[in-house]
mmCIF file of C-alpha atoms and ligand atoms in Angstrom:
data_model
loop_
_atom_site.group_PDB
_atom_site.id
_atom_site.type_symbol
_atom_site.label_atom_id
_atom_site.label_comp_id
_atom_site.label_asym_id
_atom_site.label_seq_id
_atom_site.Cartn_x
_atom_site.Cartn_y
_atom_site.Cartn_z
ATOM 1 C CA UNK A 297 20.760 99.081 -81.909
ATOM 2 C CA UNK A 298 22.322 102.322 -80.839
ATOM 3 C CA UNK A 299 22.387 103.213 -76.983
ATOM 4 C CA UNK A 300 23.239 106.678 -75.274
ATOM 5 C CA UNK A 301 23.970 106.101 -71.619
ATOM 6 C CA UNK A 302 24.157 109.431 -69.442
ATOM 7 C CA UNK A 303 25.296 108.717 -65.918
ATOM 8 C CA UNK A 304 25.052 111.264 -63.149
ATOM 9 C CA UNK A 305 25.577 114.229 -65.422
ATOM 10 C CA UNK A 306 26.112 117.600 -63.857
ATOM 11 C CA UNK A 307 26.932 120.893 -65.311
ATOM 12 C CA UNK A 308 27.664 124.274 -63.789
ATOM 13 C CA UNK A 309 28.318 127.336 -66.060
ATOM 14 C CA UNK A 310 31.308 129.687 -65.389
ATOM 15 C CA UNK A 311 28.989 132.192 -63.590
ATOM 16 C CA UNK A 312 28.314 129.401 -61.022
ATOM 17 C CA UNK A 313 24.707 128.495 -62.200
ATOM 18 C CA UNK A 314 24.027 124.836 -62.049
ATOM 19 C CA UNK A 315 21.927 123.892 -65.283
ATOM 20 C CA UNK A 316 22.128 120.159 -65.339
ATOM 21 C CA UNK A 317 21.777 118.332 -61.815
ATOM 22 C CA UNK A 318 22.824 114.563 -61.661
ATOM 23 C CA UNK A 319 20.932 113.378 -64.857
ATOM 24 C CA UNK A 320 20.765 109.799 -65.789
ATOM 25 C CA UNK A 321 19.114 108.563 -68.840
ATOM 26 C CA UNK A 322 19.442 105.370 -71.086
ATOM 27 C CA UNK A 323 18.168 106.087 -74.560
ATOM 28 C CA UNK A 324 17.890 103.587 -77.496
ATOM 29 C CA UNK A 325 16.510 103.658 -81.130
ATOM 30 C CA UNK A 326 13.453 105.445 -81.762
ATOM 31 C CA UNK A 327 11.976 108.958 -80.689
ATOM 32 C CA UNK A 328 12.914 110.152 -77.204
ATOM 33 C CA UNK A 329 11.035 113.331 -76.039
ATOM 34 C CA UNK A 330 12.738 115.570 -73.475
ATOM 35 C CA UNK A 331 9.994 117.930 -72.374
ATOM 36 C CA UNK A 332 10.178 120.916 -69.983
ATOM 37 C CA UNK A 333 9.336 124.557 -69.653
ATOM 38 C CA UNK A 334 11.653 127.271 -70.891
ATOM 39 C CA UNK A 335 14.751 127.422 -68.594
ATOM 40 C CA UNK A 336 14.500 123.846 -67.610
ATOM 41 C CA UNK A 337 17.778 123.124 -68.941
ATOM 42 C CA UNK A 338 16.947 121.220 -72.187
ATOM 43 C CA UNK A 339 19.258 122.954 -74.383
ATOM 44 C CA UNK A 340 22.228 122.940 -71.766
ATOM 45 C CA UNK A 341 21.818 118.921 -71.898
ATOM 46 C CA UNK A 342 21.572 118.824 -75.618
ATOM 47 C CA UNK A 343 24.803 120.865 -76.106
ATOM 48 C CA UNK A 344 26.438 118.706 -73.514
ATOM 49 C CA UNK A 345 25.607 115.495 -75.365
ATOM 50 C CA UNK A 346 26.857 116.764 -78.694
ATOM 51 C CA UNK A 347 30.020 118.085 -77.071
ATOM 52 C CA UNK A 348 29.651 121.625 -77.503
ATOM 53 C CA UNK A 349 30.386 122.017 -73.799
ATOM 54 C CA UNK A 350 31.997 119.650 -71.111
ATOM 55 C CA UNK A 351 30.007 118.368 -68.274
ATOM 56 C CA UNK A 352 31.425 119.178 -64.710
ATOM 57 C CA UNK A 353 30.966 115.699 -63.626
ATOM 58 C CA UNK A 354 29.511 112.374 -64.809
ATOM 59 C CA UNK A 355 29.701 110.822 -68.135
ATOM 60 C CA UNK A 356 28.020 110.263 -71.748
ATOM 61 C CA UNK A 357 28.562 106.999 -73.375
ATOM 62 C CA UNK A 358 27.574 106.343 -76.950
ATOM 63 C CA UNK A 359 27.478 102.805 -78.279
ATOM 64 C CA UNK A 360 30.010 101.755 -75.556
ATOM 65 C CA UNK A 361 32.530 104.794 -75.967
ATOM 66 C CA UNK A 362 32.853 107.257 -73.394
ATOM 67 C CA UNK A 363 32.348 110.734 -75.321
ATOM 68 C CA UNK A 364 34.775 112.484 -72.948
ATOM 69 C CA UNK A 365 37.658 110.202 -73.996
ATOM 70 C CA UNK A 366 36.871 110.025 -77.721
ATOM 71 C CA UNK A 367 34.721 112.987 -78.700
ATOM 72 C CA UNK A 368 35.317 112.106 -82.392
ATOM 73 C CA UNK A 369 33.469 108.950 -82.023
ATOM 74 C CA UNK A 370 29.950 110.611 -81.376
ATOM 75 C CA UNK A 371 30.642 113.529 -83.679
ATOM 76 C CA UNK A 372 31.138 111.233 -86.831
ATOM 77 C CA UNK A 373 27.902 109.748 -85.915
ATOM 78 C CA UNK A 374 25.731 112.710 -85.003
ATOM 79 C CA UNK A 375 23.453 115.138 -86.503
ATOM 80 C CA UNK A 376 22.540 118.177 -84.470
ATOM 81 C CA UNK A 377 19.711 120.556 -85.090
ATOM 82 C CA UNK A 378 20.283 123.298 -82.614
ATOM 83 C CA UNK A 379 17.486 125.587 -81.226
ATOM 84 C CA UNK A 380 19.135 128.721 -82.576
ATOM 85 C CA UNK A 381 21.021 128.404 -85.878
ATOM 86 C CA UNK A 382 22.183 131.902 -85.752
ATOM 87 C CA UNK A 383 22.608 133.689 -89.153
ATOM 88 C CA UNK A 384 22.770 131.979 -92.390
ATOM 89 C CA UNK A 385 25.754 132.878 -94.879
ATOM 90 C CA UNK A 386 24.695 134.311 -98.174
ATOM 91 C CA UNK A 387 25.096 131.011 -100.153
ATOM 92 C CA UNK A 388 22.783 128.684 -101.660
ATOM 93 C CA UNK A 389 21.356 125.741 -99.971
ATOM 94 C CA UNK A 390 23.097 123.320 -101.962
ATOM 95 C CA UNK A 391 26.603 125.161 -101.239
ATOM 96 C CA UNK A 392 26.094 125.403 -97.566
ATOM 97 C CA UNK A 393 25.176 121.644 -97.348
ATOM 98 C CA UNK A 394 28.256 120.853 -99.402
ATOM 99 C CA UNK A 395 30.324 122.995 -97.082
ATOM 100 C CA UNK A 396 28.819 121.276 -94.087
ATOM 101 C CA UNK A 397 29.324 117.716 -95.637
ATOM 102 C CA UNK A 398 33.090 118.498 -96.044
ATOM 103 C CA UNK A 399 33.268 119.649 -92.272
ATOM 104 C CA UNK A 400 31.503 116.258 -91.606
ATOM 105 C CA UNK A 401 34.325 114.557 -93.401
ATOM 106 C CA UNK A 402 32.581 113.225 -96.536
ATOM 107 C CA UNK A 403 35.583 113.745 -98.890
ATOM 108 C CA UNK A 404 34.358 111.812 -101.922
ATOM 109 C CA UNK A 405 32.927 114.338 -104.441
ATOM 110 C CA UNK A 406 30.290 112.128 -106.160
ATOM 111 C CA UNK A 407 29.218 110.554 -102.860
ATOM 112 C CA UNK A 408 28.830 114.079 -101.404
ATOM 113 C CA UNK A 409 26.618 115.146 -104.378
ATOM 114 C CA UNK A 410 24.526 111.951 -104.115
ATOM 115 C CA UNK A 411 23.666 112.536 -100.388
ATOM 116 C CA UNK A 412 23.075 116.116 -100.825
ATOM 117 C CA UNK A 413 20.616 115.619 -103.733
ATOM 118 C CA UNK A 414 18.955 112.556 -101.829
ATOM 119 C CA UNK A 415 18.488 114.588 -98.590
ATOM 120 C CA UNK A 416 17.177 117.801 -100.514
ATOM 121 C CA UNK A 417 14.474 115.562 -102.104
ATOM 122 C CA UNK A 418 13.648 113.897 -98.808
ATOM 123 C CA UNK A 419 13.212 117.400 -97.069
ATOM 124 C CA UNK A 420 11.156 118.721 -100.052
ATOM 125 C CA UNK A 421 13.764 121.412 -101.008
ATOM 126 C CA UNK A 422 15.115 120.141 -104.326
ATOM 127 C CA UNK A 423 13.420 123.046 -106.159
ATOM 128 C CA UNK A 424 15.060 125.459 -103.926
ATOM 129 C CA UNK A 425 18.611 124.236 -104.102
ATOM 130 C CA UNK A 426 19.876 127.154 -105.822
ATOM 131 C CA UNK A 427 18.103 129.705 -103.526
ATOM 132 C CA UNK A 428 20.016 131.354 -100.499
ATOM 133 C CA UNK A 429 18.798 129.902 -97.223
ATOM 134 C CA UNK A 430 18.240 133.216 -95.571
ATOM 135 C CA UNK A 431 15.476 133.850 -97.846
ATOM 136 C CA UNK A 432 13.761 130.584 -96.714
ATOM 137 C CA UNK A 433 10.487 130.671 -94.774
ATOM 138 C CA UNK A 434 10.680 129.259 -91.045
ATOM 139 C CA UNK A 435 9.395 125.879 -92.046
ATOM 140 C CA UNK A 436 12.058 125.599 -95.010
ATOM 141 C CA UNK A 437 14.724 126.585 -92.544
ATOM 142 C CA UNK A 438 13.668 123.937 -90.183
ATOM 143 C CA UNK A 439 13.709 121.346 -92.969
ATOM 144 C CA UNK A 440 17.176 122.499 -94.183
ATOM 145 C CA UNK A 441 18.096 122.293 -90.592
ATOM 146 C CA UNK A 442 17.180 118.636 -90.800
ATOM 147 C CA UNK A 443 18.850 117.902 -94.123
ATOM 148 C CA UNK A 444 22.173 119.239 -92.625
ATOM 149 C CA UNK A 445 21.801 117.148 -89.512
ATOM 150 C CA UNK A 446 21.132 113.852 -91.681
ATOM 151 C CA UNK A 447 24.325 114.425 -93.819
ATOM 152 C CA UNK A 448 26.822 111.566 -93.138
ATOM 153 C CA UNK A 449 24.033 109.003 -92.105
ATOM 154 C CA UNK A 450 24.105 109.719 -88.297
ATOM 155 C CA UNK A 451 23.133 107.271 -85.822
ATOM 156 C CA UNK A 452 22.075 109.782 -83.246
ATOM 157 C CA UNK A 453 20.006 112.794 -84.055
ATOM 158 C CA UNK A 454 19.436 115.684 -81.758
ATOM 159 C CA UNK A 455 16.806 118.406 -82.487
ATOM 160 C CA UNK A 456 16.291 121.197 -79.979
ATOM 161 C CA UNK A 457 12.870 122.681 -80.045
ATOM 162 C CA UNK A 458 12.442 122.250 -83.686
ATOM 163 C CA UNK A 459 8.808 123.158 -84.144
ATOM 164 C CA UNK A 460 8.966 126.421 -82.325
ATOM 165 C CA UNK A 461 7.905 129.237 -84.851
ATOM 166 C CA UNK A 462 6.395 126.701 -87.306
ATOM 167 C CA UNK A 463 2.793 126.960 -88.301
ATOM 168 C CA UNK A 464 0.558 123.782 -87.727
ATOM 169 C CA UNK A 465 0.838 122.496 -91.152
ATOM 170 C CA UNK A 466 4.734 122.893 -91.300
ATOM 171 C CA UNK A 467 4.742 121.373 -87.854
ATOM 172 C CA UNK A 468 2.867 118.344 -88.925
ATOM 173 C CA UNK A 469 5.194 117.774 -91.860
ATOM 174 C CA UNK A 470 8.252 118.281 -89.848
ATOM 175 C CA UNK A 471 7.027 115.850 -87.266
ATOM 176 C CA UNK A 472 6.262 113.211 -89.661
ATOM 177 C CA UNK A 473 9.770 113.561 -91.366
ATOM 178 C CA UNK A 474 11.260 113.111 -87.945
ATOM 179 C CA UNK A 475 9.099 109.944 -87.450
ATOM 180 C CA UNK A 476 10.376 108.696 -90.730
ATOM 181 C CA UNK A 477 14.063 108.881 -90.041
ATOM 182 C CA UNK A 478 13.837 107.635 -86.342
ATOM 183 C CA UNK A 479 13.173 103.858 -87.151
ATOM 184 C CA UNK A 480 16.928 102.891 -86.896
ATOM 185 C CA UNK A 481 18.580 105.847 -85.254
ATOM 186 C CA UNK A 482 18.238 107.529 -81.902
ATOM 187 C CA UNK A 483 16.326 110.764 -82.210
ATOM 188 C CA UNK A 484 16.250 112.958 -79.251
ATOM 189 C CA UNK A 485 13.622 115.732 -79.547
ATOM 190 C CA UNK A 486 13.496 118.526 -76.853
ATOM 191 C CA UNK A 487 10.394 120.521 -76.610
ATOM 192 C CA UNK A 488 7.891 122.432 -74.274
ATOM 193 C CA UNK A 489 5.018 121.027 -76.336
ATOM 194 C CA UNK A 490 3.264 118.037 -74.701
ATOM 195 C CA UNK A 491 1.412 117.324 -78.071
ATOM 196 C CA UNK A 492 4.687 116.736 -79.902
ATOM 197 C CA UNK A 493 5.972 114.176 -77.323
ATOM 198 C CA UNK A 494 2.372 112.581 -77.264
ATOM 199 C CA UNK A 495 2.275 112.177 -81.179
ATOM 200 C CA UNK A 496 5.880 111.241 -81.648
ATOM 201 C CA UNK A 497 7.813 109.670 -78.801
ATOM 202 C CA UNK A 498 7.817 106.187 -77.362
ATOM 203 C CA UNK A 499 10.031 107.205 -74.383
ATOM 204 C CA UNK A 500 10.319 110.413 -72.787
ATOM 205 C CA UNK A 501 11.601 112.487 -69.786
ATOM 206 C CA UNK A 502 10.292 115.574 -68.025
ATOM 207 C CA UNK A 503 12.815 117.981 -67.005
ATOM 208 C CA UNK A 504 12.794 121.080 -64.766
ATOM 209 C CA UNK A 505 15.381 123.267 -63.029
ATOM 210 C CA UNK A 506 18.078 121.105 -64.046
ATOM 211 C CA UNK A 507 16.547 117.833 -62.800
ATOM 212 C CA UNK A 508 14.733 114.878 -64.585
ATOM 213 C CA UNK A 509 11.524 114.666 -62.590
ATOM 214 C CA UNK A 510 9.982 111.755 -64.414
ATOM 215 C CA UNK A 511 10.851 109.336 -67.347
ATOM 216 C CA UNK A 512 9.355 106.469 -69.065
ATOM 217 C CA UNK A 513 6.797 105.299 -71.786
ATOM 218 C CA UNK A 514 4.088 108.089 -72.115
ATOM 219 C CA UNK A 515 1.301 105.568 -72.089
ATOM 220 C CA UNK A 516 2.618 103.954 -68.930
ATOM 221 C CA UNK A 517 2.996 107.470 -67.366
ATOM 222 C CA UNK A 518 -0.641 108.192 -68.330
ATOM 223 C CA UNK A 519 -1.749 104.773 -66.808
ATOM 224 C CA UNK A 520 -0.359 105.633 -63.580
ATOM 225 C CA UNK A 521 -2.963 108.492 -63.342
ATOM 226 C CA UNK A 522 -5.923 106.314 -64.082
ATOM 227 C CA UNK A 523 -8.724 107.291 -61.452
ATOM 228 C CA UNK A 524 -6.675 109.927 -59.859
ATOM 229 C CA UNK A 525 -7.517 113.061 -62.194
ATOM 230 C CA UNK A 526 -10.812 114.902 -61.416
ATOM 231 C CA UNK A 527 -12.414 118.174 -62.725
ATOM 232 C CA UNK A 528 -14.899 120.689 -61.864
ATOM 233 C CA UNK A 529 -16.528 123.622 -63.446
ATOM 234 C CA UNK A 530 -16.366 126.631 -61.157
ATOM 235 C CA UNK A 531 -16.982 130.527 -61.338
ATOM 236 C CA UNK A 532 -13.690 131.996 -61.930
ATOM 237 C CA UNK A 533 -14.123 134.214 -58.930
ATOM 238 C CA UNK A 534 -14.011 130.925 -56.787
ATOM 239 C CA UNK A 535 -10.666 129.902 -58.243
ATOM 240 C CA UNK A 536 -8.741 131.350 -55.272
ATOM 241 C CA UNK A 537 -10.756 129.511 -52.740
ATOM 242 C CA UNK A 538 -10.173 126.236 -54.571
ATOM 243 C CA UNK A 539 -6.446 126.852 -55.102
ATOM 244 C CA UNK A 540 -6.121 126.924 -51.312
ATOM 245 C CA UNK A 541 -7.821 123.558 -51.019
ATOM 246 C CA UNK A 542 -6.639 121.632 -54.061
ATOM 247 C CA UNK A 543 -3.601 121.365 -56.056
ATOM 248 C CA UNK A 544 -4.841 122.503 -59.373
ATOM 249 C CA UNK A 545 -2.820 120.900 -62.193
ATOM 250 C CA UNK A 546 -4.699 122.648 -65.117
ATOM 251 C CA UNK A 547 -7.324 125.152 -65.721
ATOM 252 C CA UNK A 548 -9.301 126.077 -68.854
ATOM 253 C CA UNK A 549 -11.615 128.855 -69.463
ATOM 254 C CA UNK A 550 -14.781 127.600 -71.474
ATOM 255 C CA UNK A 551 -17.071 130.398 -72.145
ATOM 256 C CA UNK A 552 -17.662 131.888 -68.662
ATOM 257 C CA UNK A 553 -16.859 128.704 -66.760
ATOM 258 C CA UNK A 554 -13.646 127.808 -65.477
ATOM 259 C CA UNK A 555 -12.699 123.835 -65.810
ATOM 260 C CA UNK A 556 -10.171 123.072 -63.096
ATOM 261 C CA UNK A 557 -8.496 119.854 -62.871
ATOM 262 C CA UNK A 558 -6.805 118.233 -59.863
ATOM 263 C CA UNK A 559 -4.821 115.197 -58.856
ATOM 264 C CA UNK A 560 -6.200 113.106 -55.791
ATOM 265 C CA UNK A 561 -6.182 109.499 -54.777
ATOM 266 C CA UNK A 562 -9.713 109.956 -53.626
ATOM 267 C CA UNK A 563 -12.671 111.547 -55.460
ATOM 268 C CA UNK A 564 -12.974 115.098 -54.030
ATOM 269 C CA UNK A 565 -16.528 116.113 -53.299
ATOM 270 C CA UNK A 566 -18.345 117.374 -56.374
ATOM 271 C CA UNK A 567 -15.443 116.817 -58.676
ATOM 272 C CA UNK A 568 -15.957 114.293 -61.763
ATOM 273 C CA UNK A 569 -13.536 111.644 -63.156
ATOM 274 C CA UNK A 570 -11.487 112.635 -66.065
ATOM 275 C CA UNK A 571 -9.665 110.218 -68.438
ATOM 276 C CA UNK A 572 -5.903 111.157 -67.782
ATOM 277 C CA UNK A 573 -3.944 112.797 -70.698
ATOM 278 C CA UNK A 574 -0.185 113.340 -71.156
ATOM 279 C CA UNK A 575 -0.923 116.853 -70.179
ATOM 280 C CA UNK A 576 -1.890 115.827 -66.860
ATOM 281 C CA UNK A 577 1.192 113.816 -66.392
ATOM 282 C CA UNK A 578 3.277 116.859 -67.380
ATOM 283 C CA UNK A 579 1.496 119.439 -65.178
ATOM 284 C CA UNK A 580 1.198 116.917 -62.257
ATOM 285 C CA UNK A 581 4.895 116.304 -62.360
ATOM 286 C CA UNK A 582 5.725 120.139 -62.394
ATOM 287 C CA UNK A 583 3.147 121.017 -59.640
ATOM 288 C CA UNK A 584 4.562 117.976 -57.657
ATOM 289 C CA UNK A 585 8.038 119.358 -57.828
ATOM 290 C CA UNK A 586 7.422 123.328 -57.767
HETATM 291 N N1 ADP B 1444 26.103 129.886 -71.051
HETATM 292 C C1 ADP B 1444 25.347 129.971 -69.710
HETATM 293 N N2 ADP B 1444 25.714 130.556 -68.668
HETATM 294 C C2 ADP B 1444 25.040 130.739 -67.571
HETATM 295 N N3 ADP B 1444 23.676 130.161 -67.522
HETATM 296 C C3 ADP B 1444 23.158 129.809 -68.630
HETATM 297 C C4 ADP B 1444 23.991 129.528 -69.827
HETATM 298 N N4 ADP B 1444 23.165 128.926 -70.799
HETATM 299 C C5 ADP B 1444 22.081 128.658 -70.172
HETATM 300 N N5 ADP B 1444 22.019 129.205 -68.811
HETATM 301 C C6 ADP B 1444 20.929 129.126 -68.027
HETATM 302 O O1 ADP B 1444 20.568 127.741 -67.818
HETATM 303 C C7 ADP B 1444 19.228 127.510 -67.650
HETATM 304 C C8 ADP B 1444 18.603 126.554 -68.511
HETATM 305 O O2 ADP B 1444 18.803 127.218 -69.977
HETATM 306 P P1 ADP B 1444 18.519 126.159 -71.127
HETATM 307 O O3 ADP B 1444 19.400 125.046 -71.128
HETATM 308 O O4 ADP B 1444 18.804 127.057 -72.416
HETATM 309 O O5 ADP B 1444 16.961 125.853 -70.977
HETATM 310 P P2 ADP B 1444 15.864 125.472 -72.064
HETATM 311 O O6 ADP B 1444 16.528 125.000 -73.330
HETATM 312 O O7 ADP B 1444 15.219 124.244 -71.269
HETATM 313 O O8 ADP B 1444 14.961 126.581 -72.139
HETATM 314 C C9 ADP B 1444 18.727 129.013 -67.798
HETATM 315 O O9 ADP B 1444 18.388 129.607 -66.433
HETATM 316 C C10 ADP B 1444 19.621 129.717 -68.324
HETATM 317 O O10 ADP B 1444 19.582 131.265 -68.094
HETATM 318 MG MG1 MG B 1445 16.286 125.720 -75.022
#
């Protein structure tokens, strides 16, 4: 079992902006979803965990070793797929993996070749190994990103908004690939898509404005909302009126009617009960902490 313990972590950027505010998390093997809207601080947190930036205070401990005291310990065991890979050099997929493998310290030539070929096969890019990565489609680039993250058999894999820009089929394929590799390692997935967390993650946290607002097992978080979510169809002109009386956690236009959903301990007049979903957990949490 691997463990990542984040303890009272804060990060203030040089311009004075505090992107991470006193975050504590305990993460073990399996897929952990970090869910939050754009600007929540997800990438800031990921980059801090992988050691690309130093926290202002607090600690990150991986398998018993404090990352700030021994940064190489986590680096040796880490795979990172950043949100923004930047530009790809004009070399083939194989050569780029070879270069990254050397940077990761895989010095034995035949072992390196073995790993690269296995990974290219795993991410379904073997046929494209001599093609330059910048010519790849979005989905192929993301799969290449997974291959480079998996070099060196990492025990902790961090993927930042990996499905942004993928079409639905590519997204499914990418998600099932993540699911396959998460059995014996920690995978931290950051996303603004509730659906990806619902389908993949056994543990999750909701982040906004630098804070962790909720954390836990998705099904348990959903169960807490049982008999507390209500909906009603209204005319869209009535929305303003309802917004002043109820905290609307979601709204959906269906033909000409607007379905509004609200959180309440008691059944509001003329509302019907709704089976809670992870979407409700997410939007309830965000509207509760504006
Ligand atoms: N290097 C930086 N300097 C100052 N502010 C930053 C820097 N990087 C990110 N931010 C700010 O921190 C906040 C969180 O950004 P980010 O971590 O990228 O959020 P997310 O990944 O959840 O969209 C944003 O308001 C962003 O503008
Ligand atoms: Mg981000």
